[in-house]
Coordinates of C-alpha atoms in Angstrom, one line a residue:
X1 CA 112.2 52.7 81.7
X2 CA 115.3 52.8 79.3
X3 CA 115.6 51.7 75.7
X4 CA 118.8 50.3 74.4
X5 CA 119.5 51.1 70.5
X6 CA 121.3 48.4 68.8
X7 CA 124.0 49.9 66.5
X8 CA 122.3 49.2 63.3
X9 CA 119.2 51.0 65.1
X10 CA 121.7 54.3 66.1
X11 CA 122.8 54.5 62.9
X12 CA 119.5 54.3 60.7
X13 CA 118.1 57.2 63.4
X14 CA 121.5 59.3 62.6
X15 CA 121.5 59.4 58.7
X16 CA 117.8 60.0 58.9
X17 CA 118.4 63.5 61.0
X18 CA 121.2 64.0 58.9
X19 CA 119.3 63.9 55.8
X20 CA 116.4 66.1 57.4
X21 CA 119.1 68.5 58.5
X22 CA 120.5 69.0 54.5
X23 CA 117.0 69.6 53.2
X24 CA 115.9 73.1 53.6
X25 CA 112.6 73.9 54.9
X26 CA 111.0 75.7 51.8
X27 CA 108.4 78.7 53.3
X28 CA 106.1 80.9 51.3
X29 CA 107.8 84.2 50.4
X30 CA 106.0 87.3 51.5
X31 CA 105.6 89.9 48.7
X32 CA 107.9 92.7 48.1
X33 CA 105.2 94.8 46.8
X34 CA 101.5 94.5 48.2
X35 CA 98.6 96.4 46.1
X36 CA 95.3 96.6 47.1
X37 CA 92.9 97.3 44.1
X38 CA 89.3 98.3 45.2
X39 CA 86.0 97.4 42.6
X40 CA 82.3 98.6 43.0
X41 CA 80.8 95.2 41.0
X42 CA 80.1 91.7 41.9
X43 CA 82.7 89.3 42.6
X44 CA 81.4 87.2 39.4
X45 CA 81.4 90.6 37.2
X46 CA 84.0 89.6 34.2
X47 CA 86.0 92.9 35.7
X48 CA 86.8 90.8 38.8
X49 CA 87.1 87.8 37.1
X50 CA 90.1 88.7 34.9
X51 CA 91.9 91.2 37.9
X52 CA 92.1 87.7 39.4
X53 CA 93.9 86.0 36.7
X54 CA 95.9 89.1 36.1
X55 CA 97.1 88.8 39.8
X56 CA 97.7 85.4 39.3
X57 CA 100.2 86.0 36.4
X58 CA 101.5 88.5 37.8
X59 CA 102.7 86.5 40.9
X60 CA 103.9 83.8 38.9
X61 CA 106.1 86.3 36.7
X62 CA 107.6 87.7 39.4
X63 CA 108.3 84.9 41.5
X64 CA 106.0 86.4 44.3
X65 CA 107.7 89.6 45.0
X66 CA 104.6 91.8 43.5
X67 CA 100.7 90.3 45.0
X68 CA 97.6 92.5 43.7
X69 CA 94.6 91.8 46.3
X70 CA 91.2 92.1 45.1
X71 CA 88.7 94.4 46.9
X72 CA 85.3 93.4 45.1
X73 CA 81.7 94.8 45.7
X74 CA 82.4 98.2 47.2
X75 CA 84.5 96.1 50.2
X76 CA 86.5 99.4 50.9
X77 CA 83.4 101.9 50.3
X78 CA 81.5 103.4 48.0
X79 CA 83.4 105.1 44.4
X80 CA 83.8 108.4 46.2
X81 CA 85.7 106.5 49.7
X82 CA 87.5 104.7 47.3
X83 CA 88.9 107.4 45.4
X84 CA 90.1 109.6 48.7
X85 CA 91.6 106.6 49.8
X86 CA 93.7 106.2 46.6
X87 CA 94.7 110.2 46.4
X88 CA 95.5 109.4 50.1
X89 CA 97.8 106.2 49.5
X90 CA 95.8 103.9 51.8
X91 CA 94.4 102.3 48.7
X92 CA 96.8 101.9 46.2
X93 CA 95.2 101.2 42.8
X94 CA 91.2 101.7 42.1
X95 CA 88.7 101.0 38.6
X96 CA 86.5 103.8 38.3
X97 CA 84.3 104.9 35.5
X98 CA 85.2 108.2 33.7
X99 CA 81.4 109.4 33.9
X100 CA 81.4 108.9 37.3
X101 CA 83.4 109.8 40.7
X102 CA 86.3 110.8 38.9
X103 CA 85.1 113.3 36.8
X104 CA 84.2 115.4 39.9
X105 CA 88.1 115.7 39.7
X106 CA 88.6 115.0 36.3
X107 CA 85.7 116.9 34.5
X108 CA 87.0 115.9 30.9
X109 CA 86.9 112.3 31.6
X110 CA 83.4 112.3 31.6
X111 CA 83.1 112.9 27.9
X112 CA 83.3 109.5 27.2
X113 CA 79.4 108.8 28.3
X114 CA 78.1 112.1 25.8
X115 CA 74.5 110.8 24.9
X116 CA 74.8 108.4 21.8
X117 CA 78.5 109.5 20.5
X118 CA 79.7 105.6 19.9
X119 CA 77.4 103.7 17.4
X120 CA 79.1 101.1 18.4
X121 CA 82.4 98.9 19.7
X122 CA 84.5 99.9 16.5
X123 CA 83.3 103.5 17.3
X124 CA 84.4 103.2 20.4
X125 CA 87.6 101.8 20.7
X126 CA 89.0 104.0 18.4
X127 CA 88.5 106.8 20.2
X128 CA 89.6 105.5 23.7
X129 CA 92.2 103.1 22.0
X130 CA 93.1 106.4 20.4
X131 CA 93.8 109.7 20.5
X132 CA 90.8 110.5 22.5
X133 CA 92.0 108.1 25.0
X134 CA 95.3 109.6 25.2
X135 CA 94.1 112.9 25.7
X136 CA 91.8 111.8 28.7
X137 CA 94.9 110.1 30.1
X138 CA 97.2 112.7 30.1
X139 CA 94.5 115.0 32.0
X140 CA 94.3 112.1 34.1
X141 CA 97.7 112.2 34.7
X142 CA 97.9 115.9 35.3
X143 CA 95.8 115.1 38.3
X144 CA 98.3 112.9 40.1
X145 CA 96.9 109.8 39.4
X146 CA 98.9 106.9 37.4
X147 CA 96.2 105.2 35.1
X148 CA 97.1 102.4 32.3
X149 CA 96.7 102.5 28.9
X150 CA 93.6 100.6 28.6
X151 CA 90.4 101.6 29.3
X152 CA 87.6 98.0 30.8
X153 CA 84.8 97.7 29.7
X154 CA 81.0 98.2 31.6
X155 CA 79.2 97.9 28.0
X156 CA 76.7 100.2 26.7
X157 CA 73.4 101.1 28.4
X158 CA 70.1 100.3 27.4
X159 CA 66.4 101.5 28.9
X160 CA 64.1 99.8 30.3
X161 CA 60.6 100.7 31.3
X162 CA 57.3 99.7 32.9
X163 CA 54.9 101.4 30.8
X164 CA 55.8 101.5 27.0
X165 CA 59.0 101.0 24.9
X166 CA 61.5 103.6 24.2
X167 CA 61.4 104.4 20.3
X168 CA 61.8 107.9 19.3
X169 CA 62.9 111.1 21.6
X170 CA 59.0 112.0 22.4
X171 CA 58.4 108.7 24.2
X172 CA 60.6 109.9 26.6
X173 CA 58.5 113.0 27.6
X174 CA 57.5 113.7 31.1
X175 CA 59.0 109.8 31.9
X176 CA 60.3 109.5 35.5
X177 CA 63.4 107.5 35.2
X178 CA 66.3 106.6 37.3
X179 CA 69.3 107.9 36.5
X180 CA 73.0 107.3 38.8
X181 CA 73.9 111.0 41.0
X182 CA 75.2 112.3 37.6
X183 CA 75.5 115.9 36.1
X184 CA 75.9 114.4 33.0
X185 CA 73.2 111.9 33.2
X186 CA 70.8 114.3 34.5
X187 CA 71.5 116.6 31.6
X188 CA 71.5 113.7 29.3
X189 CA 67.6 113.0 30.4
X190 CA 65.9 116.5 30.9
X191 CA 67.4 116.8 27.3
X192 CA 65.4 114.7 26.0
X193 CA 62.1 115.9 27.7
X194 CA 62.5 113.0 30.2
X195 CA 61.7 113.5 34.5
X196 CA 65.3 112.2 35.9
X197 CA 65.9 111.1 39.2
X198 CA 69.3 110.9 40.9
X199 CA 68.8 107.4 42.8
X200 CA 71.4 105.3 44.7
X201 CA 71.8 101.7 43.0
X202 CA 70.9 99.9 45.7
X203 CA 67.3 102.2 46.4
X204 CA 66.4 101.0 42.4
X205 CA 64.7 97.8 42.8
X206 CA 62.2 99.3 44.9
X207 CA 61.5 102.5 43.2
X208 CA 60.7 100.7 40.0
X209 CA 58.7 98.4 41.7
X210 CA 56.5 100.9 43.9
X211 CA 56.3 103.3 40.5
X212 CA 58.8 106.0 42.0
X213 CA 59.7 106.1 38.8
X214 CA 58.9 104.1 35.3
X215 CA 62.2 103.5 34.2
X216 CA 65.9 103.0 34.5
X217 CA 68.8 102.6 32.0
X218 CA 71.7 100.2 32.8
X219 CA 73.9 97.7 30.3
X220 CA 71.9 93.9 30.4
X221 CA 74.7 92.3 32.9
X222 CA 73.2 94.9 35.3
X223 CA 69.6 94.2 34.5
X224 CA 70.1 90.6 34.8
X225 CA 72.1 90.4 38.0
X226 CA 69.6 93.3 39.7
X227 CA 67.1 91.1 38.2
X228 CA 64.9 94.5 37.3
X229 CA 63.0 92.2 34.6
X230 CA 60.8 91.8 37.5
X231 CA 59.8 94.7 37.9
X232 CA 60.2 95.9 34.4
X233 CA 58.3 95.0 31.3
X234 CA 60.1 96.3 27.6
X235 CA 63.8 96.9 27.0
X236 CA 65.3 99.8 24.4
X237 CA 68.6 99.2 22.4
X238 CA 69.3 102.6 22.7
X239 CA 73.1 102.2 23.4
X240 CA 72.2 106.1 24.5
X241 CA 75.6 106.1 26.6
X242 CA 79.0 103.8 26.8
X243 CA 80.4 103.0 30.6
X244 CA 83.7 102.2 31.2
X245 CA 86.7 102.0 34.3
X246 CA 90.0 103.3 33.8
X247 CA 92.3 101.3 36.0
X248 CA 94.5 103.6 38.3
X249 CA 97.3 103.8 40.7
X250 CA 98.7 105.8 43.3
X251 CA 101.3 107.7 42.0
X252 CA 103.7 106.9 45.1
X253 CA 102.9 103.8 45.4
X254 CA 103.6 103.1 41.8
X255 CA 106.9 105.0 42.1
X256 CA 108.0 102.4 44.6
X257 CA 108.2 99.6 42.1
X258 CA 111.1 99.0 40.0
X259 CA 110.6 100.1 36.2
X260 CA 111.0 96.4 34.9
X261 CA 108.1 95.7 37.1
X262 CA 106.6 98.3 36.1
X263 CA 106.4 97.3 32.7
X264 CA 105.5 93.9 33.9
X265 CA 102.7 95.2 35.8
X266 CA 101.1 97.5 33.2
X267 CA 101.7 94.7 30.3
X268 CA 100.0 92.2 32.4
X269 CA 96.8 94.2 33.4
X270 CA 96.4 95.4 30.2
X271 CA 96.3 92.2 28.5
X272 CA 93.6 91.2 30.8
X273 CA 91.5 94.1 29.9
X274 CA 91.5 93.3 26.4
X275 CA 90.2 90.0 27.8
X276 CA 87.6 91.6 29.6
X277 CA 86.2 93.5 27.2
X278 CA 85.4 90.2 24.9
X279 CA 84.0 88.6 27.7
X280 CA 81.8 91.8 29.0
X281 CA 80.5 92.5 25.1
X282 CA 79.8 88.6 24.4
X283 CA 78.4 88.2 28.0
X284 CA 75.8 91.6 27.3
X285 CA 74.6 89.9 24.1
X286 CA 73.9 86.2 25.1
X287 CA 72.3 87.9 28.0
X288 CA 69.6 89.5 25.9
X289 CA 68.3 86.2 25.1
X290 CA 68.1 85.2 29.2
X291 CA 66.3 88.4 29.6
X292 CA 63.8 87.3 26.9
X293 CA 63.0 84.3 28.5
X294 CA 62.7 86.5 31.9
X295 CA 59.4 88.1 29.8
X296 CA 61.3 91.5 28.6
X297 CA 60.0 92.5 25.8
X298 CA 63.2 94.6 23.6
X299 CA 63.2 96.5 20.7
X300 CA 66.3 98.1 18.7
X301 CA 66.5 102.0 18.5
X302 CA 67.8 104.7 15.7
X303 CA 69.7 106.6 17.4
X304 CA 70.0 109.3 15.0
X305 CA 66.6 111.0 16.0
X306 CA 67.8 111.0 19.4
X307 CA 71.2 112.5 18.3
X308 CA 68.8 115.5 16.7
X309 CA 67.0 116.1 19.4
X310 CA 69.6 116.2 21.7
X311 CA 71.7 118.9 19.2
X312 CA 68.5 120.8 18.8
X313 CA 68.0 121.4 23.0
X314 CA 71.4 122.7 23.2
X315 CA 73.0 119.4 25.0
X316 CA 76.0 118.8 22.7
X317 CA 76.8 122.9 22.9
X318 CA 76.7 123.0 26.4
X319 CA 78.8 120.3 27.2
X320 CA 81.3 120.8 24.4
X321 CA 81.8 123.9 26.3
X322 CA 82.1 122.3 29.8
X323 CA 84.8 119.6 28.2
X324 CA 86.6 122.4 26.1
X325 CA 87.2 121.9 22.4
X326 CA 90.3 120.2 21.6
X327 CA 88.8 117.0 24.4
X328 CA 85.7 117.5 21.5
X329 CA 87.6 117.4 18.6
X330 CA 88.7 114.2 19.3
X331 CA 85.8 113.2 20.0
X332 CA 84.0 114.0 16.9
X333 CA 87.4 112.8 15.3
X334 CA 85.9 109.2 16.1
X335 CA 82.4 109.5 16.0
X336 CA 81.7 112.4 13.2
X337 CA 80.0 115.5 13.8
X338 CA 77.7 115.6 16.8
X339 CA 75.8 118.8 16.5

């Protein structure tokens, strides 16, 4: 069967596919740079949250060529995976807390969680804002890792426990508590006359709930989300250690970018951290009303009984000389005398 176009017809159908033929076909352009950054907390955890909107700026500002894919909830493997697979290049940038993983490389970065050093946030971010902060980057550095200026925040830690609350040094004795697989937490502990356990996160549910142990000690957006008020019956302010993730990058990859993005980069995911850590310190507050209402039963804590005790057992000594005295000094620069 044939059709026969009238010439009106012919010439509507040719300026049409003209017209189509002048107007480009507008794709989505494939990043220049691609970097994978790997997390070990929940997707909804405010660290998360505000990577997200920091890769979101940062594809906007430069116009696609540099995408940041979030890795959230241990996705890529556990702290220590994540870490090899960063000093490898197969993961190019990684948060990781100072106290933790990295320290096993890092031994100074650690000193940030010494046992009841930061009173409190002013404390604190003048030391890591500051020339404590500097210092622990530079080491950082030293160790082939890029890491940006600005520390995110986990918040400070609080105990909880089963039996009785935490109020001065001697309730601790002979307690069997959870602690994370932690030199440094261990030491914190036995210090104070406490029974530590080195326990996997996920195995802590069910060891406070079949009385493995008595207690743990974790900041409130932890308690809440691991919802350990079940299982758990008072709550300490004891603020006995500060947790934080220094963001860091592969040194190659990092290399690979041009300076001005560079700078774009490290200005963007900065600024997000100092969103963060309004959102993670308002967030562990409001959430000490929730856990109220959950039945925990919290009381505030003097910390400077608990700052005695642990200059009296020789815990400050011993790790002032593990972390080497000029990393102290600073330290002490912020937060006064320790021992």
């Amino acid at each position: 069967m044939s059709v026969t176009l009238s010439r009106r017809q012919f010439a509507t159908l040719a300026a049409g596919a003209a017209v189509s033929a002048a107007v480009p076909i507008r794709r989505a352009r494939a990043a220049e740079f691609v970097f994978k950054v790997g997390t070990n907390v929940p997707e909804s955890h405010p660290l998360n949250v505000n990577i997200r909107k920091a890769s979101e700026e940062l594809k906007t500002t430069t116009d696609g060529r540099f995408d940041l894919q979030l890795f959230a909830n241990n996705q890529l493997g556990g702290d220590s995976d994540m870490l090899s697979q960063l000093r490898s290049g197969a993961l190019e940038c990684f948060l990781n807390s100072g106290v933790n993983v990295l320290s096993t490389m890092i031994p100074s970065a650690a000193i940030s969680g010494i046992g009841f050093a930061f009173k409190d946030y002013p404390t604190l971010w003048s030391a890591m804002d500051g020339k404590l902060g500097a210092h622990l980057r530079g080491e950082i550095n030293k160790g082939g890792i890029v890491v940006m200026e600005k520390i995110w925040d986990n918040g400070f830690r609080q105990i909880t426990t089963s039996t009785k609350p935490i109020v001065v040094p001697t309730d601790l004795q002979g307690m069997k508590i959870r602690v994370p697989v932690s030199a440094l937490w261990t030491s914190l502990f036995k210090s104070l006359g406490a029974s530590p356990t080195g326990i996997n996160f996920s195995e802590v549910y069910s060891a406070l709930q079949t009385k493995v142990v008595d207690g743990q000690e974790n900041p409130p957006a932890i308690i809440s989300a691991a919802k350990l008020y079940e299982v758990q019956k008072y709550c300490s302010i004891t603020n006995h250690m500060w947790d934080g993730w220094w963001f860091l990058i592969n040194r190659r990859a990092w290399g690979q970018l041009p300076p001005d993005m560079q700078e774009k980069v490290a200005k963007t995911i900065n600024t997000w951290c100092m969103n963060e850590r309004e959102e993670v310190a308002k967030q562990n507050e409001n959430l000490r009303t929730v856990l109220m209402e959950k039945g925990l039963i919290f009381n505030t804590v003097d910390p400077l009984p608990f700052r005695d005790a642990l200059s009296k057992s020789g815990f400050y000594a011993d790790w002032r000389a593990k972390f080497g005295d000029k990393a102290w000094d600073l330290l002490e620069e912020a937060t006064g005398k320790l021992s």
